[in-house]
Amino acid sequence: MATEAKETVEHPLDPLLPGEIEIAGKVLREASDFTDNARMVKIELNEPSKEALNEYRENGTKIEREAFAVIRDSPERKTYEAVVSLEDEELTDVEHIDGAQPSIAIQEFIECEQTVKENEEWQAALRDRGVEDTDRAMVDPFSVGYDFIPEDIDRDRRMAHGLSYLRPSEEDGDEGYAKPVHGLHAFVDLDAMEVVKVVDDGPPDEDNIFPPEEMHYREGEVELRDDVEPYDVVQPNGPSFDVDGHKVEWQNWEFRVGWTQREGLVLHNVGYDDNGEFRKILNRASLAEMSVPYGSPDRHDRFKNAMDAGEYNIGRMAKSLEKRCDCLGYMHYFDAVMNTMDGDVNVVPNAICMHEEDYGLLWERSDWRTESAESRRNRRLVVSFIGAVGNYDYAFYWYFYQDGSIQVQVRLTGIDATATAAKGKDVTGYDELLAPQLKSAIHQHFFNFRLDFDIDGTDNNIYEVENQTVPTGPQGFSPHADPSVDSPNPGGNAFYADQRQLETEQEAQRLINPLEGRYWKVTNPNKTNKLDKEVGYRIEPHENVKAAQTDDSSVLRRAGFIDNHLWVTPHDENERFPAGDYPNQAEGPQGLPVWTEQNRDLDNEDLVVWYTLGKNHVTRPEDWPVLPVQMANLKLTPDNFFDQSEAIDVPPEHAINEGHNIPSRDEFQDETDESMQGTADDD
């Protein structure tokens, strides 16, 4: 069962409605500032400033709705930013962004593939490999980066790098990833939509041009298990959350759901109802950028460093989520309202899924003296979306918990990027075999999350906390140490959580250190709890990985944000994306490495935390043909934000069931057992 979102603007942060996209598209098409063949890469809400939103909340000051657009005027080879007043239906601002290349749009992906497939030189290369029906091929347009654009191609051209694969037939979908057309590269000018250059280095094995095996993963192609019994989540009285437009309330949590084409899901005004007082935690939270650098020195792989948010717009790649598979239980969906490059409306239904999920044990206490026991189930609210970018699928989850914590999780799935290997030849440590003659290179996935903290206000500090061992002093450790001797650690067991403030941007460029239990804490020095401690939230790293590239690499020059797990900056409305506003074909550095050279003060400031979450991927045959989900996590937990555990008042399951006349788990199990016994007797 699902509910529907209201089609009205109830708050200045509500994403654009279809009608507003139509207005903006019409205004932009009719504007004399652009040629007739100008393309609208994106049209989305021009988000109000933090100052304007504060005025709106405190005084009810009206905020006019505006659309922000990025336009690529292909005939002029120029990129523009524009602002449209939706109330007045007029263009209010246009700015030419010199040298900027917008992200590659879906329409360009489609046209690029067709352009390559119509190219005679590319067709000849396939025929040289014994392929007569060239329509069987599929072409993935890849971002070209900067250093790996061929020298004879003007860097000012808007380029894509086409990689080819061979499908079993024209009607097949992505099965071509089993048979890469190794060594064949097509460079396409997306403005002119023409192939500029074809490079053919030939296959690695002239006698065995393609890997021998096909790939099969669809329901009708594989023999399915027959020992899986039905499992369902039933909420007969509906969910525990309330939705009003884009505002969500659940278990004392309150936030607004937003959307941009670049970031996908955005959360605004995240806060907690603490005994009737709304306490703000995050002003805005989103995925800000991605980087997926590949580790093979082979020329057919070393150019790969996709920045899927800035170069492709991960939100634009969102899929329509399905009941029972992508989400399970009682779902509420939010649509993603976007635009085509012609300025028309493009709606992805059910792009965001929200539902509740059982998460095992919340807390337990058993007393051996009285033989009493208390336990609570852990329920969490899930808000998610999934983006399919080429061969990979990325699922992004924001979890809200009953103890006041928030978890960010990324799940990686889809199909590994593949290449052909020579028959009978083992591959190096840069690659691993997935199947006979089919290899995939080692690579890393980095996700940078922009977390605009407002812990009970905008004046915050950040601290690094980690274990500190206490020295034993001159006499050293002894089980018979004389306590009268002056030693800070006479038993050798003492350690403490050392806390130091990160006062400048340079100090706040940090890596995780799980061996020392390192975490970070954002606090409000102007507000304390009942223990007179500064209220705050911890940033608790889970698994992560260090960027493995050299400092002078194109990867770190263009995506320098991956060089640290933690960055902190003072809030600036113009600093939204850690690799810069336009990373596509940019040389770098841009974004965080440049901004933080100012080494601005972080003491008692409006802080933005940028956390880079990394995942190493050494491929294996168990990844093939579809990668089982790999997970990466980050958690935000309250630290002196509350006066005691927020999970104490969660009712036990029997109290929930009795309150709604629902059979207990034991009663339900008894009924199930009787039903199964009857079935057994019948058999």
Short mmCIF file of C-alpha atoms in Angstrom, two decimals, residues 8-360:
data_model
loop_
_atom_site.label_atom_id
_atom_site.label_comp_id
_atom_site.label_asym_id
_atom_site.label_seq_id
_atom_site.Cartn_x
_atom_site.Cartn_y
_atom_site.Cartn_z
CA THR A 8 0.88 21.94 -3.90
CA VAL A 9 3.70 24.19 -2.76
CA GLU A 10 3.50 24.38 1.01
CA HIS A 11 7.05 25.43 1.85
CA PRO A 12 9.85 27.40 0.13
CA LEU A 13 12.00 24.26 0.04
CA ASP A 14 9.44 22.11 -1.79
CA PRO A 15 10.94 20.84 -5.08
CA LEU A 16 9.55 22.32 -8.29
CA LEU A 17 6.14 21.08 -9.38
CA PRO A 18 5.50 19.93 -12.98
CA GLY A 19 3.68 23.19 -13.71
CA GLU A 20 6.66 25.18 -12.48
CA ILE A 21 9.00 23.19 -14.73
CA GLU A 22 6.69 24.00 -17.63
CA ILE A 23 6.77 27.71 -16.83
CA ALA A 24 10.56 27.76 -16.55
CA GLY A 25 11.00 25.74 -19.75
CA LYS A 26 8.72 28.07 -21.71
CA VAL A 27 10.52 31.19 -20.44
CA LEU A 28 13.93 29.74 -21.29
CA ARG A 29 12.87 28.57 -24.76
CA GLU A 30 11.55 32.02 -25.59
CA ALA A 31 14.55 33.91 -24.18
CA SER A 32 16.64 35.80 -26.72
CA ASP A 33 19.78 35.09 -24.68
CA PHE A 34 20.14 31.60 -26.22
CA THR A 35 19.98 30.09 -29.68
CA ASP A 36 17.10 27.86 -30.80
CA ASN A 37 19.20 24.72 -30.27
CA ALA A 38 20.18 25.52 -26.68
CA ARG A 39 19.73 22.58 -24.30
CA MET A 40 18.47 22.78 -20.75
CA VAL A 41 20.73 20.47 -18.79
CA LYS A 42 18.72 20.98 -15.63
CA ILE A 43 15.89 23.05 -14.19
CA GLU A 44 15.38 22.85 -10.44
CA LEU A 45 14.42 24.91 -7.41
CA ASN A 46 16.63 27.92 -6.79
CA GLU A 47 16.94 27.20 -3.08
CA PRO A 48 16.48 30.19 -0.78
CA SER A 49 19.45 31.27 1.31
CA LYS A 50 19.75 30.25 4.93
CA GLU A 51 19.18 33.87 5.93
CA ALA A 52 15.97 34.09 3.88
CA LEU A 53 14.68 30.84 5.37
CA ASN A 54 15.33 32.12 8.90
CA GLU A 55 13.33 35.25 8.08
CA TYR A 56 10.54 33.07 6.70
CA ARG A 57 10.43 30.91 9.85
CA GLU A 58 10.70 33.74 12.35
CA ASN A 59 8.68 36.50 10.67
CA GLY A 60 6.75 34.80 7.89
CA THR A 61 8.63 36.84 5.29
CA LYS A 62 7.53 35.70 1.84
CA ILE A 63 10.02 33.91 -0.38
CA GLU A 64 9.29 34.04 -4.09
CA ARG A 65 9.60 30.79 -6.01
CA GLU A 66 12.45 30.73 -8.51
CA ALA A 67 13.86 28.13 -10.86
CA PHE A 68 17.59 27.70 -11.40
CA ALA A 69 18.70 26.39 -14.78
CA VAL A 70 21.92 25.29 -16.45
CA ILE A 71 21.83 25.74 -20.22
CA ARG A 72 24.26 24.41 -22.77
CA ASP A 73 24.03 26.49 -25.93
CA SER A 74 25.53 23.86 -28.21
CA PRO A 75 25.81 25.96 -31.40
CA GLU A 76 27.66 28.63 -29.41
CA ARG A 77 29.60 26.08 -27.29
CA LYS A 78 28.75 28.11 -24.20
CA THR A 79 27.34 27.26 -20.77
CA TYR A 80 24.94 29.56 -18.93
CA GLU A 81 23.29 29.72 -15.54
CA ALA A 82 19.86 31.32 -15.43
CA VAL A 83 17.22 32.21 -12.85
CA VAL A 84 13.52 32.32 -13.70
CA SER A 85 10.88 34.05 -11.56
CA LEU A 86 8.01 31.57 -11.44
CA GLU A 87 5.61 34.19 -10.13
CA ASP A 88 6.36 36.76 -12.84
CA GLU A 89 7.19 34.11 -15.47
CA GLU A 90 10.27 35.96 -16.62
CA LEU A 91 14.02 35.51 -16.86
CA THR A 92 15.62 37.52 -14.05
CA ASP A 93 19.30 36.59 -14.39
CA VAL A 94 21.62 35.04 -16.98
CA GLU A 95 25.34 34.46 -16.52
CA HIS A 96 27.82 32.95 -18.96
CA ILE A 97 30.10 30.50 -17.09
CA ASP A 98 33.34 30.64 -19.02
CA GLY A 99 34.96 27.28 -19.74
CA ALA A 100 32.35 25.24 -17.86
CA GLN A 101 31.10 21.89 -19.14
CA PRO A 102 27.78 20.81 -17.58
CA SER A 103 27.12 17.22 -16.59
CA ILE A 104 26.27 14.75 -19.34
CA ALA A 105 22.49 14.39 -19.66
CA ILE A 106 20.51 11.21 -20.34
CA GLN A 107 19.39 12.51 -23.72
CA GLU A 108 23.05 13.00 -24.65
CA PHE A 109 23.79 9.41 -23.52
CA ILE A 110 21.14 8.11 -25.92
CA GLU A 111 22.22 10.31 -28.83
CA CYS A 112 25.90 9.59 -28.24
CA GLU A 113 25.38 5.84 -28.48
CA GLN A 114 23.45 6.19 -31.72
CA THR A 115 26.06 8.56 -33.16
CA VAL A 116 28.85 6.08 -32.50
CA LYS A 117 26.88 3.17 -33.96
CA GLU A 118 26.36 5.12 -37.20
CA ASN A 119 30.09 5.83 -37.57
CA GLU A 120 31.68 3.87 -40.44
CA GLU A 121 35.15 3.66 -38.88
CA TRP A 122 33.69 2.21 -35.68
CA GLN A 123 31.58 -0.23 -37.72
CA ALA A 124 34.68 -1.32 -39.63
CA ALA A 125 36.50 -2.02 -36.35
CA LEU A 126 33.65 -4.34 -35.31
CA ARG A 127 33.67 -6.11 -38.66
CA ASP A 128 37.42 -6.63 -38.27
CA ARG A 129 36.52 -8.54 -35.11
CA GLY A 130 34.09 -10.74 -37.04
CA VAL A 131 30.91 -8.84 -36.10
CA GLU A 132 28.71 -8.21 -39.12
CA ASP A 133 25.56 -7.11 -37.28
CA THR A 134 26.95 -3.98 -35.62
CA ASP A 135 23.52 -3.13 -34.17
CA ARG A 136 24.21 -5.86 -31.63
CA ALA A 137 26.71 -3.54 -29.98
CA MET A 138 25.96 -1.15 -27.14
CA VAL A 139 28.01 1.96 -26.37
CA ASP A 140 28.44 3.48 -22.90
CA PRO A 141 29.39 7.18 -22.99
CA PHE A 142 32.04 7.77 -20.31
CA SER A 143 33.26 11.12 -19.02
CA VAL A 144 36.65 11.99 -20.54
CA GLY A 145 38.23 13.68 -17.53
CA TYR A 146 41.04 16.06 -18.41
CA ASP A 147 44.43 14.37 -18.81
CA PHE A 148 43.10 11.58 -21.02
CA ILE A 149 41.58 13.65 -23.82
CA PRO A 150 43.63 12.84 -26.96
CA GLU A 151 46.14 15.61 -27.68
CA ASP A 152 44.71 16.32 -31.13
CA ILE A 153 41.27 17.13 -29.71
CA ASP A 154 40.53 20.68 -28.56
CA ARG A 155 39.88 20.63 -24.80
CA ASP A 156 37.12 23.22 -25.23
CA ARG A 157 34.97 20.70 -27.07
CA ARG A 158 32.24 18.96 -25.09
CA MET A 159 33.40 15.35 -25.18
CA ALA A 160 32.35 11.84 -24.21
CA HIS A 161 34.42 8.65 -24.39
CA GLY A 162 32.44 5.78 -25.89
CA LEU A 163 33.20 2.20 -24.75
CA SER A 164 31.64 -0.65 -26.71
CA TYR A 165 30.21 -4.06 -25.80
CA LEU A 166 28.63 -6.83 -27.86
CA ARG A 167 25.16 -8.14 -27.05
CA PRO A 168 23.86 -11.55 -28.14
CA SER A 169 21.23 -9.78 -30.25
CA GLU A 170 19.77 -6.35 -30.93
CA GLU A 171 16.87 -7.07 -28.59
CA ASP A 172 19.03 -7.81 -25.54
CA GLY A 173 19.64 -5.17 -22.86
CA ASP A 174 22.89 -4.93 -20.92
CA GLU A 175 24.12 -8.48 -21.60
CA GLY A 176 26.90 -6.92 -23.67
CA TYR A 177 29.00 -6.42 -20.53
CA ALA A 178 29.94 -10.10 -20.88
CA LYS A 179 31.72 -9.33 -24.18
CA PRO A 180 33.66 -6.04 -24.10
CA VAL A 181 34.96 -4.79 -27.44
CA HIS A 182 38.44 -4.39 -26.02
CA GLY A 183 40.73 -1.72 -27.44
CA LEU A 184 38.01 0.22 -29.29
CA HIS A 185 37.43 3.81 -28.18
CA ALA A 186 35.18 6.45 -29.75
CA PHE A 187 35.49 10.13 -28.82
CA VAL A 188 32.29 12.08 -29.43
CA ASP A 189 31.65 15.83 -29.53
CA LEU A 190 28.32 16.15 -27.70
CA ASP A 191 27.66 19.68 -28.96
CA ALA A 192 27.97 18.70 -32.62
CA MET A 193 26.97 15.10 -31.83
CA GLU A 194 29.66 13.69 -34.09
CA VAL A 195 32.49 11.18 -33.69
CA VAL A 196 35.72 13.15 -33.56
CA LYS A 197 38.13 10.24 -33.28
CA VAL A 198 38.14 6.44 -33.23
CA VAL A 199 41.07 4.66 -31.56
CA ASP A 200 41.44 0.93 -32.17
CA ASP A 201 44.27 -0.84 -30.38
CA GLY A 202 42.91 -4.26 -31.25
CA PRO A 203 41.90 -7.13 -28.94
CA PRO A 204 44.36 -8.68 -26.46
CA ASP A 205 44.03 -12.05 -28.17
CA GLU A 206 43.54 -12.09 -31.96
CA ASP A 207 42.45 -15.75 -31.93
CA ASN A 208 39.95 -15.34 -29.10
CA ILE A 209 38.52 -11.87 -29.52
CA PHE A 210 35.61 -12.10 -27.09
CA PRO A 211 35.12 -13.94 -23.78
CA PRO A 212 33.32 -17.24 -24.52
CA GLU A 213 30.48 -17.09 -21.96
CA GLU A 214 27.24 -15.12 -21.97
CA MET A 215 25.77 -13.53 -18.85
CA HIS A 216 22.39 -14.49 -17.41
CA TYR A 217 20.71 -12.95 -14.37
CA ARG A 218 17.10 -12.18 -15.26
CA GLU A 219 14.25 -14.13 -13.72
CA GLY A 220 13.44 -16.09 -16.87
CA GLU A 221 17.08 -16.92 -17.61
CA VAL A 222 18.21 -18.73 -14.45
CA GLU A 223 16.97 -21.70 -12.44
CA LEU A 224 15.54 -20.19 -9.26
CA ARG A 225 15.65 -21.69 -5.76
CA ASP A 226 12.45 -23.44 -4.70
CA ASP A 227 12.99 -23.46 -0.92
CA VAL A 228 12.23 -19.80 -0.16
CA GLU A 229 8.96 -19.30 1.74
CA PRO A 230 6.94 -16.05 1.57
CA TYR A 231 7.99 -13.26 3.90
CA ASP A 232 5.99 -10.07 4.23
CA VAL A 233 5.76 -6.99 6.42
CA VAL A 234 2.22 -6.13 7.43
CA GLN A 235 1.11 -2.93 9.17
CA PRO A 236 -2.69 -3.31 9.37
CA ASN A 237 -3.14 0.07 11.04
CA GLY A 238 -0.78 1.85 8.70
CA PRO A 239 2.66 3.33 9.44
CA SER A 240 3.79 5.35 12.43
CA PHE A 241 4.91 8.30 10.30
CA ASP A 242 2.89 11.33 9.19
CA VAL A 243 3.47 13.09 5.87
CA ASP A 244 2.26 16.57 5.01
CA GLY A 245 3.46 17.45 1.53
CA HIS A 246 7.23 17.08 1.87
CA LYS A 247 7.26 17.35 5.66
CA VAL A 248 7.76 14.09 7.58
CA GLU A 249 7.21 13.37 11.28
CA TRP A 250 8.16 10.05 12.86
CA GLN A 251 9.04 9.00 16.44
CA ASN A 252 9.94 12.57 17.51
CA TRP A 253 11.86 13.14 14.26
CA GLU A 254 10.92 15.91 11.86
CA PHE A 255 12.45 16.80 8.48
CA ARG A 256 11.60 17.86 4.94
CA VAL A 257 12.25 15.78 1.82
CA GLY A 258 13.86 17.60 -1.11
CA TRP A 259 15.37 16.66 -4.45
CA THR A 260 17.95 17.96 -6.90
CA GLN A 261 19.05 16.42 -10.16
CA ARG A 262 22.68 16.48 -9.09
CA GLU A 263 22.38 15.16 -5.53
CA GLY A 264 19.16 13.21 -5.67
CA LEU A 265 17.57 13.00 -2.22
CA VAL A 266 18.13 16.06 -0.01
CA LEU A 267 17.01 16.35 3.62
CA HIS A 268 16.18 19.79 5.04
CA ASN A 269 15.54 21.02 8.60
CA VAL A 270 16.31 17.74 10.33
CA GLY A 271 15.41 18.00 13.99
CA TYR A 272 13.99 16.27 17.04
CA ASP A 273 10.95 16.98 19.22
CA ASP A 274 12.40 16.94 22.74
CA ASN A 275 9.46 17.19 25.15
CA GLY A 276 7.64 19.65 22.92
CA GLU A 277 10.71 21.63 21.84
CA PHE A 278 11.88 21.28 18.24
CA ARG A 279 15.66 21.01 18.35
CA LYS A 280 17.47 21.36 15.07
CA ILE A 281 20.38 19.06 14.18
CA LEU A 282 21.00 19.41 10.44
CA ASN A 283 20.00 22.30 8.23
CA ARG A 284 20.68 20.41 5.00
CA ALA A 285 22.13 16.98 4.25
CA SER A 286 22.87 15.31 0.92
CA LEU A 287 25.25 13.33 -1.22
CA ALA A 288 27.41 16.10 -2.68
CA GLU A 289 29.81 14.21 -4.96
CA MET A 290 31.17 10.82 -5.94
CA SER A 291 34.47 9.60 -7.34
CA VAL A 292 35.14 6.11 -8.69
CA PRO A 293 38.83 5.86 -9.64
CA TYR A 294 40.12 2.68 -11.26
CA GLY A 295 43.56 1.34 -10.36
CA SER A 296 44.81 -0.34 -13.53
CA PRO A 297 47.66 1.38 -15.42
CA ASP A 298 46.29 -0.10 -18.66
CA ARG A 299 45.31 2.69 -21.09
CA HIS A 300 41.88 1.10 -21.44
CA ASP A 301 41.13 1.64 -17.74
CA ARG A 302 43.35 4.38 -16.31
CA PHE A 303 41.16 7.22 -17.61
CA LYS A 304 38.21 6.02 -15.51
CA ASN A 305 37.40 8.32 -12.60
CA ALA A 306 33.68 8.93 -12.84
CA MET A 307 32.25 11.69 -10.64
CA ASP A 308 28.71 10.42 -10.85
CA ALA A 309 27.07 13.42 -9.18
CA GLY A 310 28.93 16.25 -10.91
CA GLU A 311 29.55 14.57 -14.27
CA TYR A 312 26.29 12.62 -14.68
CA ASN A 313 23.77 13.99 -12.14
CA ILE A 314 23.04 10.95 -9.93
CA GLY A 315 19.52 12.26 -9.23
CA ARG A 316 18.81 12.33 -12.96
CA MET A 317 19.65 8.61 -13.03
CA ALA A 318 17.06 7.71 -10.36
CA LYS A 319 14.89 4.67 -11.00
CA SER A 320 11.22 4.22 -10.21
CA LEU A 321 11.15 2.01 -7.12
CA GLU A 322 9.09 -1.16 -6.97
CA LYS A 323 7.00 -2.62 -4.16
CA ARG A 324 8.29 -5.72 -2.38
CA CYS A 325 11.76 -5.60 -3.95
CA ASP A 326 13.27 -2.14 -3.52
CA CYS A 327 11.05 -1.49 -0.48
CA LEU A 328 9.01 -3.84 1.71
CA GLY A 329 6.07 -2.99 3.96
CA TYR A 330 3.86 0.09 3.99
CA MET A 331 5.51 2.58 1.62
CA HIS A 332 5.16 6.27 1.01
CA TYR A 333 6.61 7.46 -2.27
CA PHE A 334 7.81 10.85 -3.46
CA ASP A 335 8.10 11.52 -7.18
CA ALA A 336 11.15 13.25 -8.67
CA VAL A 337 10.06 16.10 -10.93
CA MET A 338 12.76 16.99 -13.43
CA ASN A 339 13.09 18.22 -17.01
CA THR A 340 14.13 17.09 -20.46
CA MET A 341 16.82 18.97 -22.38
CA ASP A 342 14.00 20.60 -24.35
CA GLY A 343 12.62 22.08 -21.15
CA ASP A 344 9.62 19.76 -20.88
CA VAL A 345 8.57 17.96 -17.70
CA ASN A 346 10.10 14.57 -16.89
CA VAL A 347 8.63 12.89 -13.82
CA VAL A 348 10.18 9.77 -12.28
CA PRO A 349 7.35 8.26 -10.21
CA ASN A 350 8.26 6.67 -6.88
CA ALA A 351 11.85 7.94 -7.01
CA ILE A 352 12.03 8.18 -3.20
CA CYS A 353 10.70 5.41 -0.96
CA MET A 354 9.97 5.83 2.74
CA HIS A 355 8.98 3.00 5.05
CA GLU A 356 9.54 1.56 8.52
CA GLU A 357 11.80 -1.38 9.15
CA ASP A 358 12.37 -3.74 12.05
CA TYR A 359 16.07 -3.74 12.99
CA GLY A 360 16.35 -6.36 15.69
#
